[in-house]
Each structure stands twice: as C-alpha cells, then as structure tokens.
Tab-separated table of C-alpha atoms in Angstrom:
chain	number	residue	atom	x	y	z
M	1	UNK	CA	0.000	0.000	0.000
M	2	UNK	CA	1.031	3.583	-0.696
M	3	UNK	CA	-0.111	6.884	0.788
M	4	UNK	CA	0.339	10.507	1.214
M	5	UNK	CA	-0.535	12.935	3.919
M	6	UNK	CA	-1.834	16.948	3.545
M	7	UNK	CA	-2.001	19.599	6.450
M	8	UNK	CA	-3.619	22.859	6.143
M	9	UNK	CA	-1.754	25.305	7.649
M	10	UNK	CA	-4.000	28.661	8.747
M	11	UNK	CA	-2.399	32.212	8.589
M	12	UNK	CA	-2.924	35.744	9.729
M	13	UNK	CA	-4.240	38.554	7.157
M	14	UNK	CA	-1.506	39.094	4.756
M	15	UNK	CA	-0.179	42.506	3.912
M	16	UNK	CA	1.648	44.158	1.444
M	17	UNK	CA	5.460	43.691	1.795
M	18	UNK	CA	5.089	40.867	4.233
M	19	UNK	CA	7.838	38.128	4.231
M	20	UNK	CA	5.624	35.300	3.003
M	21	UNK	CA	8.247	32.778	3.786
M	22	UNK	CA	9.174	33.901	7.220
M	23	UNK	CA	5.236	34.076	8.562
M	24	UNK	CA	4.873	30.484	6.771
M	25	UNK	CA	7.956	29.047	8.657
M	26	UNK	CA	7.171	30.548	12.078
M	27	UNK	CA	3.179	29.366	11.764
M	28	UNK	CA	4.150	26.097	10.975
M	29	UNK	CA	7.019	26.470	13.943
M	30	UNK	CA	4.322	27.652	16.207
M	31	UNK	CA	1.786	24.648	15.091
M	32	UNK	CA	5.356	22.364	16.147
M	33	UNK	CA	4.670	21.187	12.917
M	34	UNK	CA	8.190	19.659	11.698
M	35	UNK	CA	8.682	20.257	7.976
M	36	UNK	CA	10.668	17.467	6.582
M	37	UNK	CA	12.712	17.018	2.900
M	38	UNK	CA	10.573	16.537	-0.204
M	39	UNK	CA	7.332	17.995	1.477
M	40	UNK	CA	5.164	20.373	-0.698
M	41	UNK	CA	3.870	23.597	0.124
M	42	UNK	CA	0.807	24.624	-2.087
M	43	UNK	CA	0.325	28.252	-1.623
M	44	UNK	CA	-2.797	30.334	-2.720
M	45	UNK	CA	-2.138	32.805	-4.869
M	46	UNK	CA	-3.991	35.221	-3.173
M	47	UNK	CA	-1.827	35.604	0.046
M	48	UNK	CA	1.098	35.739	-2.360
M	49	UNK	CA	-0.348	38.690	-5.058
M	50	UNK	CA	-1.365	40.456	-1.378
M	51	UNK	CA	2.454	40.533	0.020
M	52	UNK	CA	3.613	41.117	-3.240
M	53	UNK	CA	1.063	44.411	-3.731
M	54	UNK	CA	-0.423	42.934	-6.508
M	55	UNK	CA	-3.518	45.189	-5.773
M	56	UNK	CA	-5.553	47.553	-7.687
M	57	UNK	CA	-8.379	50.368	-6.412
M	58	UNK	CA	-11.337	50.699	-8.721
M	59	UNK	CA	-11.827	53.937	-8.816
M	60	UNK	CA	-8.025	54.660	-9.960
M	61	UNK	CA	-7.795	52.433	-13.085
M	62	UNK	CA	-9.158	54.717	-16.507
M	63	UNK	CA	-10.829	52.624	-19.167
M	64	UNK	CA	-10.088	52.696	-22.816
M	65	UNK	CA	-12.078	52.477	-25.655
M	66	UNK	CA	-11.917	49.045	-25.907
M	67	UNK	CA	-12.414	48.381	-22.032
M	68	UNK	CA	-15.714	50.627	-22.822
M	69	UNK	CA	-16.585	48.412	-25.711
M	70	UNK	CA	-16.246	44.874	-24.081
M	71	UNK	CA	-17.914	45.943	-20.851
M	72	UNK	CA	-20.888	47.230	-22.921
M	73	UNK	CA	-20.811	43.724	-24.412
M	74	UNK	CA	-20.792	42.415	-21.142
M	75	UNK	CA	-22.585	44.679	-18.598
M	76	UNK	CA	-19.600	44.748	-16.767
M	77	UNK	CA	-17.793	47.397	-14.764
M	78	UNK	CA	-15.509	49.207	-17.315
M	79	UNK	CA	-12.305	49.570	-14.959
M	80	UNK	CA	-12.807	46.034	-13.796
M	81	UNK	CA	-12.661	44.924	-18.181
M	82	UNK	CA	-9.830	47.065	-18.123
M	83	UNK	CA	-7.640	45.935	-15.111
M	84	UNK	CA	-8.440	42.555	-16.928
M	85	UNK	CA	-6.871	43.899	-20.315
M	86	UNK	CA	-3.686	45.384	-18.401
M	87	UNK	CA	-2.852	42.121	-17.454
M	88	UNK	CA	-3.492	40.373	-20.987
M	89	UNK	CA	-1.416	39.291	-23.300
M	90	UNK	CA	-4.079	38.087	-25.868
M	91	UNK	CA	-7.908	38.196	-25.584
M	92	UNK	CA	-9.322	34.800	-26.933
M	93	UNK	CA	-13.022	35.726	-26.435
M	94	UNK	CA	-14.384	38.550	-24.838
M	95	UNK	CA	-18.361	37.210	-24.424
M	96	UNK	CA	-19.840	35.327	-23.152
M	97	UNK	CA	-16.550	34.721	-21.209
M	98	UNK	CA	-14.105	36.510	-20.953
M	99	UNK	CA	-10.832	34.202	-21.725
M	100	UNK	CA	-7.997	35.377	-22.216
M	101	UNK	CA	-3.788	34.730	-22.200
M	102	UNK	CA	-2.137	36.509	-19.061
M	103	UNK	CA	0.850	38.388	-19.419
M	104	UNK	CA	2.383	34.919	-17.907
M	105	UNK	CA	1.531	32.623	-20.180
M	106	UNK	CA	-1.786	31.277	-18.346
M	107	UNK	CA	-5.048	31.114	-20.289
M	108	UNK	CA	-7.507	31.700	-17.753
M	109	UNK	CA	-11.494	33.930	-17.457
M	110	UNK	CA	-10.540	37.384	-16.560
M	111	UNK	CA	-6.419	37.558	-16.622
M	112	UNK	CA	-6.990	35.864	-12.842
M	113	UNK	CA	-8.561	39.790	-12.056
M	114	UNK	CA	-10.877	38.308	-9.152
M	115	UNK	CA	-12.639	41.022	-6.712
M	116	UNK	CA	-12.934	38.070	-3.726
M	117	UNK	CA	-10.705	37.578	-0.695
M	118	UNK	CA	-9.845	41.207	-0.877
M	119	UNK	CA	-11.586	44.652	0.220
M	120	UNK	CA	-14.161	46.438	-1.002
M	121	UNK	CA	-13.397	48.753	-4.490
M	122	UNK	CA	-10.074	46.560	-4.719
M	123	UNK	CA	-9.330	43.936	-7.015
M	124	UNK	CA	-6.759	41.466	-6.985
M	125	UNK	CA	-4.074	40.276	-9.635
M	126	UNK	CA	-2.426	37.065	-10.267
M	127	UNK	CA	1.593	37.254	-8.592
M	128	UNK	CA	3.459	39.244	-11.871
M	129	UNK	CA	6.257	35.847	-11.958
M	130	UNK	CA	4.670	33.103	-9.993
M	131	UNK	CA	7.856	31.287	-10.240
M	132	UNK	CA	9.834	33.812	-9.610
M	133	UNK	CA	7.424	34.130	-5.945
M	134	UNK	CA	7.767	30.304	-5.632
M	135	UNK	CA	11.569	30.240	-5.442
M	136	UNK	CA	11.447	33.071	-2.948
M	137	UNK	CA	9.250	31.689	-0.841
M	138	UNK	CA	11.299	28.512	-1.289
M	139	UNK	CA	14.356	30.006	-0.214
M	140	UNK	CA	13.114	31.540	2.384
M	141	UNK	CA	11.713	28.403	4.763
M	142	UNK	CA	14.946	26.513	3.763
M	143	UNK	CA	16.942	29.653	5.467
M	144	UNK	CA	14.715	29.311	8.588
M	145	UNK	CA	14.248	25.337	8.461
M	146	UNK	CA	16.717	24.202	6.332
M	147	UNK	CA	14.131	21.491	4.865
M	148	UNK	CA	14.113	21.021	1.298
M	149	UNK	CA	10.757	21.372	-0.135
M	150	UNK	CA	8.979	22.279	-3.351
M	151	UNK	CA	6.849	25.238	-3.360
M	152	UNK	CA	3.316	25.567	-5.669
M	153	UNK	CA	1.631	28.582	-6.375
M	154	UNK	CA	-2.216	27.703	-7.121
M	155	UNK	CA	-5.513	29.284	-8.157
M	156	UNK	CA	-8.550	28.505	-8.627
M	157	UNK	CA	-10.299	27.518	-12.660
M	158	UNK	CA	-13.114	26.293	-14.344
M	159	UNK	CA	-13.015	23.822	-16.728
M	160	UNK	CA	-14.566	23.553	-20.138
M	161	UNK	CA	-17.263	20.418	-20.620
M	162	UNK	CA	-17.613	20.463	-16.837
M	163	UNK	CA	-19.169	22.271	-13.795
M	164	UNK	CA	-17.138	23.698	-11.194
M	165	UNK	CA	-13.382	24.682	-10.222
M	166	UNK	CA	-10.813	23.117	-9.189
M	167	UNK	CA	-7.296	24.241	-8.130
M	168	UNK	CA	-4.374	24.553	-10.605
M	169	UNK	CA	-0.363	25.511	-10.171
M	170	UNK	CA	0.280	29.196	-11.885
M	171	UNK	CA	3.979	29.167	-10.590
M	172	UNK	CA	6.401	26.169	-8.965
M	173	UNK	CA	9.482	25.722	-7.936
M	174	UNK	CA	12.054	22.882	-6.907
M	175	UNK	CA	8.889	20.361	-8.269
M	176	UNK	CA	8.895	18.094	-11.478
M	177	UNK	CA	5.876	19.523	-13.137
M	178	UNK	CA	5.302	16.860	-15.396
M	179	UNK	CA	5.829	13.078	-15.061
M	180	UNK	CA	6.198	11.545	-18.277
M	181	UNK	CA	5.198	8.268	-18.537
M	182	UNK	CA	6.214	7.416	-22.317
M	183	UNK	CA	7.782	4.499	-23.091
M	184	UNK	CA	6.929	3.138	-19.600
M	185	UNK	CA	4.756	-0.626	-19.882
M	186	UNK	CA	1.073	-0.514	-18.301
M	187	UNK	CA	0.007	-3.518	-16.359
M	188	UNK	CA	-0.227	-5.737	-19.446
M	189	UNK	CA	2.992	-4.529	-20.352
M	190	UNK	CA	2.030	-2.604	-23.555
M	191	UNK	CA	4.438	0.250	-23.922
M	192	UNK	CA	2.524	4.007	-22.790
M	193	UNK	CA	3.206	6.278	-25.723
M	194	UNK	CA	1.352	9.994	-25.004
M	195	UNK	CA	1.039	9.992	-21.092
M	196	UNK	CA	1.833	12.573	-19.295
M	197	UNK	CA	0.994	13.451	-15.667
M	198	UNK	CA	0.477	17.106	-14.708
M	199	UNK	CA	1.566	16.661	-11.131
M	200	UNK	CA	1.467	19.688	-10.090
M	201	UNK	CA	-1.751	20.770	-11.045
M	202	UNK	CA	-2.763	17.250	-9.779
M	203	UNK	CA	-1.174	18.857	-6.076
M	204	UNK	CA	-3.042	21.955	-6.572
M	205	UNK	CA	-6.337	20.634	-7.105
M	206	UNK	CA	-6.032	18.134	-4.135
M	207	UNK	CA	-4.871	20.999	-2.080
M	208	UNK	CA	-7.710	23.012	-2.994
M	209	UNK	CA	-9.813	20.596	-1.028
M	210	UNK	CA	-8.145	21.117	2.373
M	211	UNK	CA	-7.689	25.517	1.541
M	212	UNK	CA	-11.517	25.783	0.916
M	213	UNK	CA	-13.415	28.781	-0.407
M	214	UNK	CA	-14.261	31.774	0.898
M	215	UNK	CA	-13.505	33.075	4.587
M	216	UNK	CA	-12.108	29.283	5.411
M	217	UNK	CA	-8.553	31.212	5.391
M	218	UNK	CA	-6.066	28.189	4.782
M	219	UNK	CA	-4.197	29.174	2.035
M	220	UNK	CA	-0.938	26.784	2.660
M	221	UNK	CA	-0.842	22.986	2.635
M	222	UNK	CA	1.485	20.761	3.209
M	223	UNK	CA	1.904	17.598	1.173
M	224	UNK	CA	4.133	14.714	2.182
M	225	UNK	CA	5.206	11.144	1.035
M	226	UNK	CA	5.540	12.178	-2.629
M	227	UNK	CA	8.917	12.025	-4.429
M	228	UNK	CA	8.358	15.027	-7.005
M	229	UNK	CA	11.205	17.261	-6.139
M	230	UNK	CA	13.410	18.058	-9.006
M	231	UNK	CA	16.946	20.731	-9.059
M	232	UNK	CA	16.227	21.356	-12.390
M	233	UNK	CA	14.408	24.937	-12.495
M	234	UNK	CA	11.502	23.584	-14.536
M	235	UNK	CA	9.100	27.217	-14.519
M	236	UNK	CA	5.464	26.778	-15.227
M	237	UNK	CA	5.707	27.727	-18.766
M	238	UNK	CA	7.042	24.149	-19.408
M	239	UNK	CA	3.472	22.351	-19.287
M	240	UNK	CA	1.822	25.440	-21.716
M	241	UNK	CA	1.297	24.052	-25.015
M	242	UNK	CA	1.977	26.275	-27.735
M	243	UNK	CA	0.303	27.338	-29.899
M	244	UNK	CA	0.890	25.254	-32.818
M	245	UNK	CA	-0.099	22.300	-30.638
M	246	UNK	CA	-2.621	23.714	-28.923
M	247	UNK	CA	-6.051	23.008	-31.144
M	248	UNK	CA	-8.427	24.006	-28.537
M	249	UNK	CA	-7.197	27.354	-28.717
M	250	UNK	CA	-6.817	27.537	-32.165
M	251	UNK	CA	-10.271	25.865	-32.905
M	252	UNK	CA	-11.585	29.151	-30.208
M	253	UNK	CA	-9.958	31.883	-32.414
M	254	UNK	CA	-11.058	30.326	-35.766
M	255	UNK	CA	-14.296	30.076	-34.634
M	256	UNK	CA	-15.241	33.803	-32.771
M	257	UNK	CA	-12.824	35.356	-35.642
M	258	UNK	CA	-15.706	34.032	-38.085
C-alpha cells in the first residue's frame, strides 16, 4: 500500500510587503509542525499577489475604448474589463466569457482579475512571476528550516465540458511539473506512448480541497510522502502548449474570428 498525507496550515491577514516565507515558517514552527525534505507547500495565490502588492483600487484604473466596448458587451464594470486587459497578453473571447492569455503565459477567465478575498473597491491580480514568488518563498523556509521542499503557487479555474473549479499551479518551484510516462509498460505490459501526468496541477487541485473557499482562510498545505522534487528549475511555462499544438485554442480563435 502507498499513501500521502496533507495539512492545512492557517495564517494571519496578509499585507503588502510581508515576508511570506518567514510568517509560513514561524506558523508552521508555532503549530510544532516539523517540515521534513521533499514535502510540498501549495500556496494560494492570493496571500502571495497580497504581500507582493499585486492590488488595484477601482476607482483609480481609466478605461479605454476598448475596455468601454467589451464591458458594454458584457454589462460589466468598465475599470474592472480594463484591469483585466492590463494584465493580458491576448484576448481569446471577450463574451460570453471573458478568456484570455495573461501576461504569464496562463489562459484563464478574466487575466486571474478576481474582486474576492480582498476589500471592497479593490481587485486582486495574479503574482506578476509566480515562479519567480515560488523560489522566494522557497528560499526563504529553507533559510529558517533548512528542509528542502517544493513550493506551488495555485488558483482557482473552471473547466470547459464540466461544472465547477478546481485548483491549478500558476507558478512552482524545486517540483517536477510533469511526469512523463512514455515508453513506460502498463500492467499488461504494452508500452505508454502519449502519457503525461500534470503533477502539479494534480497537487493543486487536491490541495484546494483542504484551503476551501471563501472566509475558510487556509491558504498553505502541506503535502508529504511524494517524491516530485526536481533541481532542475523547470518554470510553469514548461506544461503550456503552444500554440501550434494547442487546437483548442486555435479551434476558439477560428471560430469567434468568423
């Protein structure tokens, strides 16, 4: 028999220019919870974009034309369609979703703009390099624990064909995104030929269990009795498809360019 084992770890109200790291080490020191090598943090992205002042006030962002257009479109709040386009690299389809390619790579409804888990007339953005955050959270607890650990930095998605969300990784490091099983046998001992395991969005999603929704406020997890880790600094952008190979997206364009 195998097995793994995931802790929620609760936190206080993160602020801008808060060491992430440091209040993540001494909550788990004060919970005398022992981190050990090859655990996984999963970190919400929220608490991350918050310390990082990845924050914008409503009434300070000035739509464009083509925020005004879109909103129209979509009875939507002008500066919110336009905090969305600040952060886009590519609109896909502006209605009836919005979907769109961040500035980092993600396809995603709304750039990752989301108006929950922060205040009133505020929205907040996805971290600017979610890797970038991962590796210095990373560094960070190894200073104060000296455990080696791989850090995840999830949201929350919707997928198509199917009803509700479920977490995803946006940024990673020290983890093995991907686990390719090509050229592996399966248990009759044909030879696997396309599989490929997307283990950290696999992470994410079962983390996303344990943080909850909404004022449940446990936006860390801990994941043990995996062996994922990797030294190689495999970034996020390594499980995008591009665009030649990606024919959802391309099937998308074709069809709402038409």
């Amino acid at each position: 028999m195998r097995g793994i084992s995931a802790y929620s770890i609760k936190l206080p109200i993160i602020e801008k220019e808060d060491d992430l790291g440091k209040i993540i080490a001494e909550e788990l020191i004060a919970e005398r919870f022992d981190l050990a090598d090859d655990d996984i943090l999963v970190i919400a992205h929220t608490i991350v974009s918050k310390s990082e002042g990845r924050i914008r006030r409503l009434k300070e962002i000035t739509p464009s034309d083509k925020a005004f257009k879109i909103a129209e479109k979509r009875k939507e709040d002008p500066r919110f369609i336009q905090a969305v386009l600040d952060e886009t690299k590519e609109v896909l389809i502006d209605y009836p979703i919005f979907l769109v390619e961040a500035k980092s790579g993600n396809i995603c409804i709304n750039a990752g703009v989301d108006r929950s888990n922060v205040e009133e007339g505020y929205l907040i953005l996805l971290p600017k390099d979610p890797d970038a955050s991962a590796e210095k959270i990373r560094r960070r607890i190894f200073e104060m624990t000296k455990k080696r650990v791989g850090v995840i930095i999830s949201d929350t998605n919707g997928r198509p064909f199917r009803i509700g969300q479920v977490g995803f990784s946006i940024g990673i490091y020290g983890i093995e995104p991907i686990r390719d099983w090509k050229r592996k046998k399966d248990i009759f001992g044909r030879r696997l030929e396309i599989t490929e395991e997307a283990i950290s969005d696999e992470l994410a999603s079962m983390s996303n269990i344990l943080m909850g929704e909404g004022d449940w406020c446990s936006p860390v997890v801990v994941i043990r009795g995996l062996s994922v880790l990797s030294d190689d600094r495999e970034g996020i952008k390594n499980i995008y498809r591009d665009e030649a190979t990606d024919y959802i997206r391309r099937a998308i364009k074709n069809f709402y360019s038409h």
